[in-house]
Short mmCIF file of C-alpha atoms in Angstrom, two decimals:
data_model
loop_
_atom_site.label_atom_id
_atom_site.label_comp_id
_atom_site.label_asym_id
_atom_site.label_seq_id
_atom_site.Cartn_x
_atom_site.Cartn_y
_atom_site.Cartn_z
CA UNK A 1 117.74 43.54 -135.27
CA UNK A 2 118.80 45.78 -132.85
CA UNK A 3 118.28 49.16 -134.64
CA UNK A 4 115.81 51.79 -134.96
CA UNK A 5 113.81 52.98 -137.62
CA UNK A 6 114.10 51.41 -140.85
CA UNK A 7 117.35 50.03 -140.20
CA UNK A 8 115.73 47.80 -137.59
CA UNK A 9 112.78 46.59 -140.12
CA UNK A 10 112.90 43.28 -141.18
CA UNK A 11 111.65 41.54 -143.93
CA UNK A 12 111.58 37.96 -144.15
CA UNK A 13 111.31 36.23 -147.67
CA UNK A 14 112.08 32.25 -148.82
CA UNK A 15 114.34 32.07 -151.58
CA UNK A 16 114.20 29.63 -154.13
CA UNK A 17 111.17 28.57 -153.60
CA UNK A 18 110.34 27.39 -156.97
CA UNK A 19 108.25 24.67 -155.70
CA UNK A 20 105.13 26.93 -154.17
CA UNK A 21 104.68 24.35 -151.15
CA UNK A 22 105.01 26.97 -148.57
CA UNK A 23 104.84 30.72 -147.82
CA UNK A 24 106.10 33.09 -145.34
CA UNK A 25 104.70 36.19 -143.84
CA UNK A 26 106.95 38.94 -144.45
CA UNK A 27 106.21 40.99 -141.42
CA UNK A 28 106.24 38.18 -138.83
CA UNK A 29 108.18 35.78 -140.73
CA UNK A 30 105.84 32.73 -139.78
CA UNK A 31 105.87 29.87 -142.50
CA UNK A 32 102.80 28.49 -143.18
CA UNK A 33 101.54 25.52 -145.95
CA UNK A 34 99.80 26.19 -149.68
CA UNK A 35 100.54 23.23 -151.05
CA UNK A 36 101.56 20.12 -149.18
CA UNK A 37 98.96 17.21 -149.17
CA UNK A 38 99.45 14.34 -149.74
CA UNK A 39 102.90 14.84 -150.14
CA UNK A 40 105.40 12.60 -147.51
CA UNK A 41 108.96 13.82 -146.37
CA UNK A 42 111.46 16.42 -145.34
CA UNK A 43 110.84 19.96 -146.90
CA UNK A 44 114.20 22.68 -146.61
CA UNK A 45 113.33 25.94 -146.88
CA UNK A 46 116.12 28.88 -147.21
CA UNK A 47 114.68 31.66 -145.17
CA UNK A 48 116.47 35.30 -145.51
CA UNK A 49 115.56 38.57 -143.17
CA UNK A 50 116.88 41.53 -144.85
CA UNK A 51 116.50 45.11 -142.84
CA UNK A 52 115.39 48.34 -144.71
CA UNK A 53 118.43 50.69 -144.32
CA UNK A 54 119.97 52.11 -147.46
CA UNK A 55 122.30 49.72 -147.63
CA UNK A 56 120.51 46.58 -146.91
CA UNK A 57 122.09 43.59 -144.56
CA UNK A 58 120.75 40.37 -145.01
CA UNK A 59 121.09 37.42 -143.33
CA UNK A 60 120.07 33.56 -144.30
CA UNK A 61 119.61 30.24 -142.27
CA UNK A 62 117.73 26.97 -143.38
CA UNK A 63 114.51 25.37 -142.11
CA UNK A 64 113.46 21.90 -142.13
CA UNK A 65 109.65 20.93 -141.98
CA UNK A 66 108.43 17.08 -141.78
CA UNK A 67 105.76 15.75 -142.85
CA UNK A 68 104.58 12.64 -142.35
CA UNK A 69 102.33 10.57 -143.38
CA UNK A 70 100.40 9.44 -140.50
CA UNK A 71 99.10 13.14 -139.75
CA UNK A 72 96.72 12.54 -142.79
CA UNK A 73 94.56 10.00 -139.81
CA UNK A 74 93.81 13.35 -137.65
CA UNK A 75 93.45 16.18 -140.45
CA UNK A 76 89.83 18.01 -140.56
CA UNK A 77 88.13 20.03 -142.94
CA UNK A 78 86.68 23.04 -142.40
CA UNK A 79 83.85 25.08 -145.17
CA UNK A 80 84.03 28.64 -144.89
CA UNK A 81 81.44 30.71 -146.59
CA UNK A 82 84.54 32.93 -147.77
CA UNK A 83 86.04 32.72 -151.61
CA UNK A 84 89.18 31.16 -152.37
CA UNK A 85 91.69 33.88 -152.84
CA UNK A 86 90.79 35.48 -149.62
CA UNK A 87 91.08 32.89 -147.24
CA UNK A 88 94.70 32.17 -148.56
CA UNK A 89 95.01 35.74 -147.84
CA UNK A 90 94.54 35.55 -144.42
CA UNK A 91 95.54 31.85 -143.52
CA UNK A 92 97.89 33.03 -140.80
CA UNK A 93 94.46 34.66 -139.04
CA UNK A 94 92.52 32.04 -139.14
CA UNK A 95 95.48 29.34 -137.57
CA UNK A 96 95.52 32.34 -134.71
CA UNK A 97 91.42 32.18 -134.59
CA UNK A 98 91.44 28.50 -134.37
CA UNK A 99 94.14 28.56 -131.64
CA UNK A 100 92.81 30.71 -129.13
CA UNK A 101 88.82 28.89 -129.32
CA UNK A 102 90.83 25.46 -129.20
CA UNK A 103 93.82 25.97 -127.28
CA UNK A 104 95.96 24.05 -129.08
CA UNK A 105 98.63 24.42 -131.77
CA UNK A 106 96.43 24.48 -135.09
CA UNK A 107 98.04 24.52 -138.82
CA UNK A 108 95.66 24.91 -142.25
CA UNK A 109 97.61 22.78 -143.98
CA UNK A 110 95.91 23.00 -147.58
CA UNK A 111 92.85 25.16 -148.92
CA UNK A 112 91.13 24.14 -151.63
CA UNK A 113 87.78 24.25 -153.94
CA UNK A 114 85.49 22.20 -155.38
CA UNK A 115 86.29 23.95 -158.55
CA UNK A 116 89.25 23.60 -160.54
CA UNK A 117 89.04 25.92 -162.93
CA UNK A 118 91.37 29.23 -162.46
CA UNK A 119 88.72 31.40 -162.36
CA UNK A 120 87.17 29.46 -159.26
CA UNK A 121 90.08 31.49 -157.00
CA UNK A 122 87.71 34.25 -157.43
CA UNK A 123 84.00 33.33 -158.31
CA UNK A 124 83.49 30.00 -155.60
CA UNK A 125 81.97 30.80 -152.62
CA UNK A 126 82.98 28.02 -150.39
CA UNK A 127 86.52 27.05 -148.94
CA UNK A 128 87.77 24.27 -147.86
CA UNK A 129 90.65 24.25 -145.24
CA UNK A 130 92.47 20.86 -144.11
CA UNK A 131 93.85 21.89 -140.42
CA UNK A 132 96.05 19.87 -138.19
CA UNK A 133 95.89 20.08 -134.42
CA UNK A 134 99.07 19.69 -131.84
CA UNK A 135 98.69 19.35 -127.58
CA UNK A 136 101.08 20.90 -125.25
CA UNK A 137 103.58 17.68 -125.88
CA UNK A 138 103.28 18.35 -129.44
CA UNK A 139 101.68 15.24 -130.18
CA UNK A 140 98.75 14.65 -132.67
CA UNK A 141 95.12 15.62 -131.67
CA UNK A 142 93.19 13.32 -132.41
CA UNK A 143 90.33 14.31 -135.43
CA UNK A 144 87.42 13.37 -133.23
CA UNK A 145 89.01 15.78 -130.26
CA UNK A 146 88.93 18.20 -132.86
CA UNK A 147 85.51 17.97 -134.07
CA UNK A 148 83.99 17.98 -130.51
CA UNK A 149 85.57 21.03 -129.71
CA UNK A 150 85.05 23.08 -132.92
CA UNK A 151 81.46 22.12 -132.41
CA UNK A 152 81.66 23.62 -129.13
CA UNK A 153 83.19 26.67 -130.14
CA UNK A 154 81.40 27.10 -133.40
CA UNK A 155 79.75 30.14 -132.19
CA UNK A 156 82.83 31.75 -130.89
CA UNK A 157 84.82 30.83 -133.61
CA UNK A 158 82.37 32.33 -136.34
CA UNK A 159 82.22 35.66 -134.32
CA UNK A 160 85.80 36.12 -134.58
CA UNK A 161 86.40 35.30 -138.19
CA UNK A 162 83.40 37.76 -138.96
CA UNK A 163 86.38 40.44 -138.03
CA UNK A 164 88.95 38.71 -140.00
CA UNK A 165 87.04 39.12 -143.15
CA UNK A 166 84.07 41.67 -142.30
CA UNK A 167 81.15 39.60 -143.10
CA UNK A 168 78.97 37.09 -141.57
CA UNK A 169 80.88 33.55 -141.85
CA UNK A 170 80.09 29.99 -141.26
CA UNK A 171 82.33 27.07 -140.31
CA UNK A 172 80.95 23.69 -140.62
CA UNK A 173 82.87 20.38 -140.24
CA UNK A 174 83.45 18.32 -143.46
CA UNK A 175 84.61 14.82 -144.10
CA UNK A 176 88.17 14.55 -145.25
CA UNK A 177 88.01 13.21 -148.32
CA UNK A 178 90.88 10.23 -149.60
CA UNK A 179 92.61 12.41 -152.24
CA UNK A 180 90.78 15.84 -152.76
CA UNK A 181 90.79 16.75 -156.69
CA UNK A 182 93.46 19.01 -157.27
CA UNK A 183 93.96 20.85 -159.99
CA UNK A 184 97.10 18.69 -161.25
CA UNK A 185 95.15 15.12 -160.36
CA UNK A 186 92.10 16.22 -162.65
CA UNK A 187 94.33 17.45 -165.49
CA UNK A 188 96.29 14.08 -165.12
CA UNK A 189 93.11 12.33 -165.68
CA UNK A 190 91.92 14.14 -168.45
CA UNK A 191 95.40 14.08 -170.27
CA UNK A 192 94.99 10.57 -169.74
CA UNK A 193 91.86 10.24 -171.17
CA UNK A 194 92.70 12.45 -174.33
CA UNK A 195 95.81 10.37 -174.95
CA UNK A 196 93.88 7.17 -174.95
CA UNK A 197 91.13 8.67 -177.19
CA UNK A 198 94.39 9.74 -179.38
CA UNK A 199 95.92 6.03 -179.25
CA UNK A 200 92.46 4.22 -180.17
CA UNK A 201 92.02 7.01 -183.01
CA UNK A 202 95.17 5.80 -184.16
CA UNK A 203 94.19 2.37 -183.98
CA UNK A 204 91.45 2.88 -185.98
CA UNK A 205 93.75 4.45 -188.77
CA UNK A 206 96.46 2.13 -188.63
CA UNK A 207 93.57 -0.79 -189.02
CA UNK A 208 92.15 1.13 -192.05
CA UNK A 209 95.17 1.97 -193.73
CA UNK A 210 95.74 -2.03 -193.46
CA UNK A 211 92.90 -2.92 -194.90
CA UNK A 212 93.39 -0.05 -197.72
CA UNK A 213 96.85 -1.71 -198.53
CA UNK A 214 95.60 -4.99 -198.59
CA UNK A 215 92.82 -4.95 -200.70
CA UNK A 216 94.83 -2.87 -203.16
CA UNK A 217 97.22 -5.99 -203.05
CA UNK A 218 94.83 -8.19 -203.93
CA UNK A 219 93.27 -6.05 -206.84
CA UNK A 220 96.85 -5.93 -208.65
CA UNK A 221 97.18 -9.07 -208.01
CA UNK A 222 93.94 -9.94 -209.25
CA UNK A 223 94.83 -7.54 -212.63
CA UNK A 224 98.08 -9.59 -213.18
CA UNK A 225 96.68 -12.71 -212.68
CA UNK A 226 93.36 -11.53 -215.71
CA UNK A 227 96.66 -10.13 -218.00
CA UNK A 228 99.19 -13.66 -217.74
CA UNK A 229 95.57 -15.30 -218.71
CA UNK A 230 94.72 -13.03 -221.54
CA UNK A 231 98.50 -13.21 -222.64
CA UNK A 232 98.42 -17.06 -222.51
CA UNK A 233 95.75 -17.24 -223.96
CA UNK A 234 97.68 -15.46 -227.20
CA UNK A 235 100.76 -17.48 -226.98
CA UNK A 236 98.63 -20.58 -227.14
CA UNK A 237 98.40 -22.26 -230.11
CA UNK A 238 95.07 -23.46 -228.96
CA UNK A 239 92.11 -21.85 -227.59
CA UNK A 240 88.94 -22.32 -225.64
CA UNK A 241 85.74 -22.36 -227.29
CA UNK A 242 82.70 -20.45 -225.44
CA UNK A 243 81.72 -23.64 -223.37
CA UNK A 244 85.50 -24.01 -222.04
CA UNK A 245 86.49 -26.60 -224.41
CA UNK A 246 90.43 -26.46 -225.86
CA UNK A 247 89.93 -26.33 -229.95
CA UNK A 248 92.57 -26.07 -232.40
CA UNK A 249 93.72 -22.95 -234.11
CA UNK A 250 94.34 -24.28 -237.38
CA UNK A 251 92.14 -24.67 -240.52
CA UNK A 252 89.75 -27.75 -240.27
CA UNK A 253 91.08 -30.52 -242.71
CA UNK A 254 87.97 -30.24 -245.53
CA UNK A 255 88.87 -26.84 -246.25
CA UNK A 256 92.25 -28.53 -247.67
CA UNK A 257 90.18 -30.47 -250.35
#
């Protein structure tokens, strides 16, 4: 923007961004990643600079980030010493850091903890950060390239952190995992494990209440059968004596005489 003073101040902001896969800086206006791994495709980001006069102009143009799916072969992790919520903080930092010990184009493109629990944004003490490294010909770096020179500049690269976030840091190289636990894969699983606990508790009912219903069966049935018996056994001009044996009802014949 060509003017002065607060009529020449941009901000820069991403609108609509409902989905919380990237961010922008709104000084600089450099995108960068929070939540993208594992995730394959074309991302398109509306992008808007508005100046700070009184009556704000704005202006709005689309970008269009790729990601594919072989970058996952090159991606290294970095531990920081540093908590959670203040590495995302200063993510644009560290990609400069990183850029000027390796000299190559370097994007963090996820940060994570082991812990998954909300509170772990402010109470873990180590950071992971997945980074991505480009040459000149924007082409891949490989991971190995990376590692060999991050353990060459390990020294360099701690000293200038140490500024970004005044304290003493360390960097150390970890292996990428496969999938790294996020928050929404764990919940997944244990959703998945209290619905399955739910469906064999159910199970269990449903097989009870079966059994319930047919052993109640059988006792009425067992009741009618006992009352046709004892009712048959009044109808019946004849009867059973105690050893089973039909005898008559009537009067024996010498009580005639």
């Amino acid at each position: 923007d060509p003017d002065s003073g607060d009529n020449g101040l941009l901000l820069y902001s991403l609108v609509n961004n409902q989905a919380n896969e990237f961010d922008i800086d709104e000084n600089t206006g450099q995108i960068f990643t929070v939540a993208v791994a594992g995730k394959v495709g074309t991302f398109y980001l509306e992008v808007q600079a508005a100046d700070q006069g009184t009556r704000s102009l704005t202006a709005q143009t689309t970008v269009s980030v790729t990601v594919d799916s072989s970058s996952n072969n090159n991606i290294v992790v970095v531990a920081l010493n540093q908590k959670i919520n203040v590495v995302e903080r200063n993510i644009a930092e560290v990609e400069r850091v990183l850029e000027e010990q390796l000299a190559w184009n370097v994007y963090i493109i996820d940060v994570y903890s082991n812990e998954f629990e909300r509170k772990a944004r402010s109470s873990t003490d180590v950071t992971y950060a997945k980074i991505i490294a480009f040459d000149e010909a924007n082409q891949e770096v490989p991971a190995e390239d990376v590692k060999r020179k991050l353990r060459e500049q390990k020294s360099n690269i701690e000293i200038e952190l140490e500024k970004i976030f005044s304290m003493s840091v360390t960097a150390a190289i970890e292996e990428a995992p496969a999938d790294s636990a996020t928050p929404e894969f764990i919940a997944t699983i244990v959703l998945s494990v209290l619905l399955a606990c739910i469906l064999i508790a159910f199970l269990v009912y449903l097989l009870h209440t079966i059994k319930r219903k047919r052993y109640k069966q059988y006792e009425e049935q067992f009741l009618v059968k006992k009352q046709a018996e004892i009712m048959e056994g009044i109808d019946n001009p004849s009867a059973t004596d105690k050893h089973g044996s039909p005898r008559s009802l009537q009067k024996p014949e010498h009580m005639n005489n």
